[in-house]
Every structure is written in structure tokens, then in C-alpha cells.
């Protein structure tokens, strides 16, 4: 059985608070015709602070796409190894025990992917399989969990390392002044997360079923325009309403497993913003408290893209309230509009976590 062990998380040392963000918006966009709307939207994100890999003055400089790509490579190599080691320790495994590394990131690009460097640097076997995922955005955290589950079902004795590396601050574009872009400037944060899915043993979430769902004809609602200056994030104003069409997909997955999506013991979902969580609570008929782990991630770190689900899961581990056999749902949402969903039960068996 595939068990997702306790994730390890790291956030950078530079912090920007909500008040800092609001003041920057006033300074940088004093003549913007919709500034008051932007300020209200930022105030209602639920984000109190975010962590950045560089001081805010460096982020605002934007030295160019090539310089940012160099920063991405340097910072990922500096920050990912420690998180990987902690995730392996929490799963009670060594690098040589890993059969597949899934690396997800939508905020920087490298070829070969960081997986090759990790294999060469941290002692993974040379026959370790690699699966980089670069274009699923925030949904990639859920996709990594699902592809790890698929792999462990195909190869039951295998172990999979999941790594999410998101430096959203490297996507800041000073020339993008649409309301959606300015809102994103107050929403996204930087983080690195990793977790291990064990094919046998371990404690954590025993994965039982997974699925994907794409809302038809919404592929331009969340997107990047890739230009010489880098990735330009584009957010349609209809995105906050996507839980209404996605909630039935979550219900359908649970029903296939003879579960009720509105009557589970834990929920680990991507916290894109407070309305996403509020609507999902309403459409699934679950209490506000059900999404406390995701809300805490949003409040303390902002939207950390694909790393959200792993951070929220780590918070559930830390709460120590989940009991053997309790059932739950995990989901990541992102461009497409895509949902990557999974069901699992809590297992506190022998092994890490």
C-alpha cells in the first residue's frame, strides 16, 4: 500500500507582511484607476505574511529573465537538499531507497531538471527514475501525489520522493498592472516542500484512489504569457468561482469509492484564496474548520503554488489529531482549470512520519 509520509517544508528568510504589500501598492501604483479595488482585494486575501528568497527591493528590480533563471537555479540548489533530507528522515529512508523523483515547479525552468542534479549530489541511485512537472501550476502538488500513487500501484515495493520548489517572487513583472496581476503580487509566496510516498510501511495517508478533472474551455483562465522578460501570470476574474463546477468532481470521486465527500475526517486542499476555501466548504457541505490546515498555510505563507498541499498536510501531522482509519480528501487546483484529487485513510503503522 502506498503511504504518503510527513512532508518537510522550508520558507526563505525574507518576509513581507500584508501591511508592507499594501504600502508598496500605494507607492508603486498611486495613479492606478482601480487602486482602491486592488487594495481591498489584497486585504481580503487572508494572507498576513509571505516569505521571499530575496529582499523586496531585489524582487522589484527585475534584472531580466536570464538573471532570474540563474537565481532560480542557484536558490533551488541551495534550498532543496535540506528539505529532501528531512523528508527522507521522516519517512525513515535513505536516498538509495528511492525509485522515482517527481519534481514540480512552475516558477523557474532548468534542463536537465533539478532531478539530475539531486541524483548526482545527494546519493540517489543512477537508475532512479525522473519525472519533472512544469506546467500544471498550483495543481502540480496534487498531481505529484497522484503520479506517485500510480507508480507505487504499478511497482508495489517502490518509494517515491516528491519535491515542490516554488519561487513565485521570480515571476513579479513591474509592467503588469491589471487588477489580477496586482492581486497576485499580494498573494503568492516562496517555499520548498518535499515528501516521500512509501510503497510499504510508513505512517501517514494511505492513498486509495485518485483522479483528475478539467473544467471544459477554461484553459485561458489561469495562464502564463511567456515573453522575453519571463513568465507573465494571467488570472481571469472568473477563477474564484471555479469551486462550483469542481465540487461535483470531488463528490463523484468519493462516490466511486463509496464515500461521501461531505462527510470525511480531513481535507487537504490547495488554498488559492479565501473564496476558494469558503465556496468549497459551502458546496461540499463541510464546516469552515475542515479547511483549517489550508487556511493556516494561506495566512502564514500566502499561496505557495504546488507546495500548498504538502504544507497543509504537514500541519495535519503536527496537530496529532488524526486517528487510524480516518478518511480524507486531498486536492490541488490549477491551470486548465485542472483538479488533481485523491482519497486516503490515515495509517500510523511502523516507519517514518
Coordinates of C-alpha atoms in Angstrom, one line a residue:
X1 CA 0.0 0.0 0.0
X2 CA 1.2 3.5 -0.8
X3 CA 1.6 5.8 2.2
X4 CA 2.4 9.5 2.0
X5 CA 4.7 10.3 4.9
X6 CA 5.1 13.6 6.7
X7 CA 6.3 16.4 4.4
X8 CA 9.2 18.7 5.1
X9 CA 8.8 22.4 4.4
X10 CA 11.2 25.4 4.2
X11 CA 10.4 29.0 3.6
X12 CA 13.0 31.7 2.9
X13 CA 14.3 34.2 5.4
X14 CA 12.9 37.4 3.8
X15 CA 9.4 38.4 5.0
X16 CA 6.9 40.8 3.5
X17 CA 3.7 41.5 5.6
X18 CA 0.3 42.4 4.3
X19 CA 0.8 46.0 5.5
X20 CA 4.1 46.1 3.6
X21 CA 2.3 44.9 0.5
X22 CA -0.4 47.5 0.8
X23 CA 2.0 50.3 1.3
X24 CA 4.1 49.1 -1.8
X25 CA 0.9 49.1 -3.9
X26 CA 0.1 52.6 -2.8
X27 CA 3.6 53.8 -3.6
X28 CA 4.1 52.0 -6.9
X29 CA 0.6 52.4 -8.3
X30 CA -0.6 55.7 -6.9
X31 CA -2.2 56.8 -10.2
X32 CA -3.9 53.4 -10.9
X33 CA -7.6 54.0 -11.6
X34 CA -8.6 50.8 -9.7
X35 CA -6.1 51.1 -6.8
X36 CA -8.8 51.1 -4.2
X37 CA -10.2 47.9 -5.6
X38 CA -6.8 46.3 -5.6
X39 CA -6.1 47.3 -2.0
X40 CA -9.5 45.8 -0.9
X41 CA -8.7 42.6 -2.7
X42 CA -5.3 42.3 -1.2
X43 CA -6.8 43.0 2.3
X44 CA -9.2 40.1 1.8
X45 CA -6.8 37.5 0.6
X46 CA -6.3 36.3 4.2
X47 CA -2.5 36.5 3.7
X48 CA -0.8 38.0 6.7
X49 CA 2.8 37.5 5.6
X50 CA 4.8 35.8 2.9
X51 CA 8.4 34.6 2.6
X52 CA 10.8 35.6 -0.3
X53 CA 14.1 34.3 -1.5
X54 CA 15.4 37.9 -1.9
X55 CA 14.8 41.2 -0.2
X56 CA 11.8 43.0 -1.7
X57 CA 14.0 45.7 -3.2
X58 CA 15.8 43.0 -5.2
X59 CA 12.5 41.4 -6.3
X60 CA 11.2 44.8 -7.6
X61 CA 14.4 45.3 -9.7
X62 CA 13.7 42.5 -12.2
X63 CA 17.2 42.1 -13.7
X64 CA 15.9 40.2 -16.7
X65 CA 14.7 36.6 -17.5
X66 CA 18.2 35.2 -17.9
X67 CA 19.3 36.7 -14.5
X68 CA 16.2 35.4 -12.8
X69 CA 16.8 31.9 -14.3
X70 CA 20.3 31.9 -12.8
X71 CA 18.8 33.0 -9.4
X72 CA 16.2 30.1 -9.7
X73 CA 19.0 27.5 -10.2
X74 CA 21.2 28.9 -7.5
X75 CA 18.5 29.2 -4.9
X76 CA 16.9 25.8 -5.7
X77 CA 20.3 24.1 -5.3
X78 CA 20.9 25.9 -2.1
X79 CA 17.5 25.2 -0.5
X80 CA 16.1 21.9 -1.8
X81 CA 18.7 19.5 -0.4
X82 CA 18.0 20.1 3.2
X83 CA 14.2 19.7 2.7
X84 CA 14.8 16.5 0.8
X85 CA 17.0 15.1 3.6
X86 CA 14.4 15.9 6.2
X87 CA 11.6 14.3 4.1
X88 CA 13.7 11.2 3.8
X89 CA 14.4 11.1 7.5
X90 CA 10.7 11.5 8.3
X91 CA 10.0 8.5 6.1
X92 CA 12.9 6.6 7.6
X93 CA 14.5 6.0 4.2
X94 CA 17.8 6.8 2.6
X95 CA 18.4 8.2 -0.9
X96 CA 19.3 4.8 -2.2
X97 CA 15.8 3.6 -1.3
X98 CA 14.1 6.0 -3.7
X99 CA 13.0 4.7 -7.1
X100 CA 11.4 7.8 -8.6
X101 CA 11.8 11.5 -8.0
X102 CA 8.9 13.8 -9.0
X103 CA 9.9 17.4 -9.1
X104 CA 7.3 20.1 -9.6
X105 CA 7.8 23.8 -10.2
X106 CA 6.0 26.4 -12.3
X107 CA 8.3 29.4 -11.3
X108 CA 11.6 28.5 -13.0
X109 CA 13.0 26.3 -15.7
X110 CA 16.0 24.1 -15.9
X111 CA 17.1 21.5 -18.4
X112 CA 18.2 19.0 -17.3
X113 CA 15.7 19.3 -14.4
X114 CA 16.9 19.6 -10.9
X115 CA 16.2 15.9 -10.5
X116 CA 19.5 15.1 -12.3
X117 CA 21.5 17.3 -10.0
X118 CA 19.8 15.8 -7.0
X119 CA 20.7 12.3 -8.1
X120 CA 24.3 13.2 -8.6
X121 CA 24.6 15.3 -5.4
X122 CA 22.6 13.5 -2.7
X123 CA 23.4 9.9 -3.3
X124 CA 20.4 8.6 -5.2
X125 CA 20.9 5.6 -7.4
X126 CA 21.8 6.2 -11.0
X127 CA 18.8 4.2 -12.1
X128 CA 16.4 6.4 -10.2
X129 CA 13.6 7.5 -12.5
X130 CA 12.9 11.2 -13.0
X131 CA 9.5 12.9 -13.5
X132 CA 9.7 16.8 -13.8
X133 CA 6.3 18.5 -14.0
X134 CA 6.5 22.2 -15.0
X135 CA 3.2 23.3 -16.5
X136 CA 0.4 22.3 -14.0
X137 CA 0.9 25.3 -11.8
X138 CA -0.7 25.1 -8.4
X139 CA -2.3 21.8 -9.3
X140 CA 1.1 20.1 -9.6
X141 CA 1.2 19.4 -5.9
X142 CA -1.8 17.2 -6.2
X143 CA -0.5 15.7 -9.5
X144 CA 2.7 14.7 -7.8
X145 CA 0.8 12.9 -5.1
X146 CA -1.3 11.1 -7.8
X147 CA 1.6 10.1 -10.0
X148 CA 3.5 8.8 -7.0
X149 CA 0.4 6.8 -6.1
X150 CA 0.2 5.4 -9.7
X151 CA 3.8 4.4 -9.6
X152 CA 3.5 2.6 -6.3
X153 CA 0.5 0.7 -7.5
X154 CA 2.5 -0.3 -10.6
X155 CA 5.6 -1.1 -8.6
X156 CA 4.4 -2.0 -5.1
X157 CA 7.8 -2.2 -3.4
X158 CA 8.9 1.2 -4.7
X159 CA 9.3 4.5 -2.9
X160 CA 8.8 7.9 -4.5
X161 CA 10.3 11.3 -3.5
X162 CA 8.1 14.4 -4.2
X163 CA 9.7 17.8 -4.4
X164 CA 7.9 21.1 -4.9
X165 CA 10.1 24.2 -5.4
X166 CA 8.2 27.4 -5.9
X167 CA 9.9 30.9 -6.1
X168 CA 6.8 32.9 -7.1
X169 CA 8.6 36.2 -6.4
X170 CA 10.8 35.5 -9.5
X171 CA 7.6 35.9 -11.6
X172 CA 7.0 39.5 -10.5
X173 CA 6.5 41.7 -13.5
X174 CA 6.6 45.5 -12.8
X175 CA 4.9 46.3 -16.1
X176 CA 1.8 44.1 -15.4
X177 CA -0.7 46.4 -13.8
X178 CA -4.0 44.7 -14.4
X179 CA -6.1 44.0 -11.4
X180 CA -5.4 40.3 -11.5
X181 CA -1.7 40.8 -11.7
X182 CA -1.6 43.3 -8.9
X183 CA -3.7 41.0 -6.7
X184 CA -1.2 38.2 -7.4
X185 CA 1.6 40.5 -6.2
X186 CA -0.1 40.4 -2.7
X187 CA -1.0 36.7 -2.8
X188 CA 2.0 34.5 -3.8
X189 CA 4.9 33.4 -1.7
X190 CA 8.1 31.3 -2.0
X191 CA 8.6 27.9 -0.4
X192 CA 10.2 24.5 -0.9
X193 CA 8.5 21.2 0.2
X194 CA 9.2 17.5 -0.1
X195 CA 7.6 14.3 1.0
X196 CA 8.1 10.6 0.4
X197 CA 5.5 8.1 -0.6
X198 CA 6.4 4.6 0.6
X199 CA 5.2 1.5 -1.2
X200 CA 5.4 -0.4 2.0
X201 CA 5.5 0.7 5.6
X202 CA 5.5 4.2 6.9
X203 CA 2.9 6.3 8.6
X204 CA 0.7 8.9 7.1
X205 CA -2.0 9.0 4.4
X206 CA -2.6 5.6 2.8
X207 CA -3.6 6.5 -0.8
X208 CA -6.6 4.6 -2.1
X209 CA -7.9 6.3 -5.2
X210 CA -7.0 9.3 -7.4
X211 CA -8.5 11.2 -10.3
X212 CA -8.1 14.3 -12.5
X213 CA -10.8 16.7 -13.8
X214 CA -10.6 19.6 -16.2
X215 CA -13.3 22.2 -16.5
X216 CA -14.0 22.4 -20.2
X217 CA -12.9 25.6 -22.1
X218 CA -11.2 27.3 -19.2
X219 CA -7.6 26.9 -20.3
X220 CA -7.1 30.7 -20.6
X221 CA -8.4 31.5 -17.0
X222 CA -5.0 30.8 -15.4
X223 CA -2.0 31.1 -17.7
X224 CA 1.4 32.4 -18.4
X225 CA 2.3 34.6 -21.2
X226 CA 6.0 33.7 -21.9
X227 CA 7.9 36.7 -23.1
X228 CA 11.5 37.9 -23.2
X229 CA 11.0 39.3 -19.7
X230 CA 9.9 36.0 -18.4
X231 CA 6.6 34.5 -17.1
X232 CA 3.7 36.9 -17.0
X233 CA 0.9 35.5 -14.8
X234 CA -2.6 36.0 -16.1
X235 CA -5.6 35.5 -13.9
X236 CA -9.2 35.7 -15.1
X237 CA -11.7 37.2 -12.7
X238 CA -13.9 34.1 -13.0
X239 CA -11.3 31.9 -11.3
X240 CA -12.6 32.4 -7.7
X241 CA -15.9 30.8 -8.8
X242 CA -14.4 27.5 -10.0
X243 CA -15.3 25.5 -6.9
X244 CA -19.0 25.3 -8.1
X245 CA -18.1 23.1 -11.1
X246 CA -15.2 21.3 -9.3
X247 CA -17.2 20.3 -6.2
X248 CA -19.2 17.7 -8.2
X249 CA -16.0 16.2 -9.5
X250 CA -14.8 15.8 -5.9
X251 CA -18.1 14.3 -4.9
X252 CA -18.0 11.9 -7.9
X253 CA -14.5 10.6 -6.9
X254 CA -15.7 9.9 -3.4
X255 CA -18.9 8.2 -4.6
X256 CA -16.8 5.9 -6.8
X257 CA -15.1 4.9 -3.6
X258 CA -18.4 4.6 -1.7
X259 CA -17.5 7.6 0.4
X260 CA -19.3 10.9 0.9
X261 CA -17.1 13.9 0.1
X262 CA -19.1 16.0 2.6
X263 CA -18.6 13.6 5.4
X264 CA -14.8 12.9 5.7
X265 CA -12.4 13.3 8.6
X266 CA -9.8 15.5 7.0
X267 CA -9.4 17.8 3.9
X268 CA -6.0 18.9 2.5
X269 CA -6.7 21.2 -0.5
X270 CA -4.9 23.9 -2.4
X271 CA -5.5 27.3 -0.8
X272 CA -5.6 29.6 -3.8
X273 CA -7.5 32.2 -1.9
X274 CA -10.2 32.5 0.8
X275 CA -13.1 32.3 -1.5
X276 CA -11.9 29.0 -2.9
X277 CA -12.0 27.5 0.6
X278 CA -15.3 29.3 1.5
X279 CA -17.0 28.0 -1.6
X280 CA -15.7 24.5 -1.3
X281 CA -16.9 24.4 2.3
X282 CA -20.3 25.5 1.1
X283 CA -20.6 23.3 -2.0
X284 CA -19.4 20.2 -0.1
X285 CA -21.4 21.0 3.0
X286 CA -18.5 20.8 5.4
X287 CA -17.7 23.2 8.2
X288 CA -15.3 26.1 7.9
X289 CA -12.9 24.4 10.3
X290 CA -12.5 21.5 7.9
X291 CA -10.0 23.5 5.8
X292 CA -8.0 24.9 8.8
X293 CA -4.7 23.5 7.6
X294 CA -5.1 25.1 4.2
X295 CA -6.2 28.4 5.7
X296 CA -3.2 28.4 8.0
X297 CA -0.9 27.9 5.0
X298 CA -2.6 30.8 3.2
X299 CA -2.4 33.1 6.2
X300 CA 1.2 32.4 7.2
X301 CA 2.9 31.8 3.8
X302 CA 0.5 33.0 1.1
X303 CA -0.3 31.0 -2.0
X304 CA 2.9 28.9 -2.3
X305 CA 1.6 27.2 -5.5
X306 CA 2.3 23.5 -5.8
X307 CA 3.8 23.4 -2.3
X308 CA 0.5 24.3 -0.6
X309 CA -0.9 20.7 -0.3
X310 CA 2.3 19.4 1.2
X311 CA 2.5 22.3 3.7
X312 CA -1.2 21.8 4.7
X313 CA -0.5 18.1 5.1
X314 CA 2.5 18.7 7.3
X315 CA 0.3 20.9 9.5
X316 CA -2.2 18.0 9.9
X317 CA 0.7 15.7 11.0
X318 CA 1.8 18.4 13.6
X319 CA -1.7 18.7 15.0
X320 CA -1.6 15.0 16.1
X321 CA -5.4 14.7 16.0
X322 CA -5.9 12.2 13.1
X323 CA -6.6 8.7 14.1
X324 CA -6.1 5.3 12.4
X325 CA -8.7 4.6 9.7
X326 CA -10.0 8.2 9.4
X327 CA -10.8 9.1 5.8
X328 CA -9.8 12.2 3.9
X329 CA -9.5 14.0 0.6
X330 CA -6.6 15.8 -0.9
X331 CA -6.8 18.1 -4.0
X332 CA -4.7 20.6 -5.9
X333 CA -6.3 23.1 -8.3
X334 CA -4.5 25.0 -11.1
X335 CA -4.4 25.9 -14.8
X336 CA -6.6 24.1 -17.2
X337 CA -8.8 24.7 -15.0
X338 CA -7.5 21.4 -13.6
X339 CA -8.2 19.5 -10.3
X340 CA -5.9 16.7 -9.2
X341 CA -7.7 14.7 -6.4
X342 CA -7.1 11.8 -4.2
X343 CA -8.6 9.8 -1.3
X344 CA -6.8 8.2 1.5
X345 CA -7.0 6.9 5.1
X346 CA -4.8 7.7 8.0
X347 CA -2.3 4.9 8.9
X348 CA 0.1 5.1 11.9
X349 CA 2.0 2.0 11.1
X350 CA 5.6 1.2 11.7
X351 CA 8.1 3.6 9.9
X352 CA 8.5 7.3 9.4
X353 CA 6.2 10.2 9.7

